[in-house]
Coordinates of C-alpha atoms in Angstrom, one line a residue:
M622 CA -11.1 6.1 -2.7
G623 CA -8.9 4.0 -0.3
S624 CA -5.3 3.2 -0.6
K625 CA -5.9 -0.1 -2.4
D626 CA -8.1 1.4 -5.1
A627 CA -5.7 4.3 -5.6
F628 CA -2.7 2.0 -5.8
A629 CA -4.5 -0.3 -8.3
A630 CA -5.1 2.7 -10.5
I631 CA -1.5 3.8 -10.3
K632 CA -0.3 0.2 -10.9
K633 CA -2.2 0.1 -14.2
V634 CA -0.3 3.2 -15.4
N635 CA 3.0 2.3 -13.8
P636 CA 3.5 -1.5 -13.4
H637 CA 6.7 -0.8 -11.4
A638 CA 4.9 0.9 -8.5
C639 CA 6.3 -0.5 -5.3
I640 CA 4.8 -1.6 -2.0
Q641 CA 6.2 1.4 -0.3
L642 CA 3.9 3.6 -2.4
L643 CA 1.0 1.5 -1.2
Y644 CA 2.1 1.9 2.4
S645 CA 2.6 5.6 1.9
L646 CA -0.9 6.1 0.5
Q647 CA -2.3 4.3 3.6
G648 CA -0.1 6.4 5.9
A649 CA -1.5 9.6 4.2
I650 CA -5.0 8.4 4.9
E651 CA -4.2 7.7 8.5
D652 CA -2.1 11.0 8.8
K653 CA 1.1 9.2 9.9
P654 CA 4.3 8.0 8.3
Y655 CA 4.0 4.6 6.7
T656 CA 6.6 3.3 9.1
Q657 CA 4.1 3.8 11.9
L658 CA 1.3 1.8 10.4
P659 CA 0.2 -1.1 12.6
T660 CA 1.7 -4.5 11.7
E661 CA -1.7 -5.9 10.9
T662 CA -2.3 -3.1 8.4
R663 CA 1.1 -3.6 6.8
E664 CA 0.4 -7.3 6.5
D665 CA -3.0 -6.8 4.9
L666 CA -1.4 -4.3 2.4
K667 CA 1.4 -6.7 1.7
Q668 CA -1.0 -9.5 0.9
Y669 CA -3.0 -7.2 -1.4
F670 CA 0.2 -6.1 -3.2
R671 CA 1.2 -9.7 -3.8
S672 CA -2.3 -10.4 -5.2
L673 CA -1.7 -7.8 -7.9
A674 CA 1.4 -9.5 -9.2

């Protein structure tokens, strides 16, 4: 399961889940702090987060 699918499952249970959680999930997958994710990845995740609203 990728970060987007995992986040979508969490969001169903906790509608207040924030974008930093999504970033953190992706960071865990890439084995790096979410602050070190490439800008392109963060922008993609941001667009996905907004699409769930």
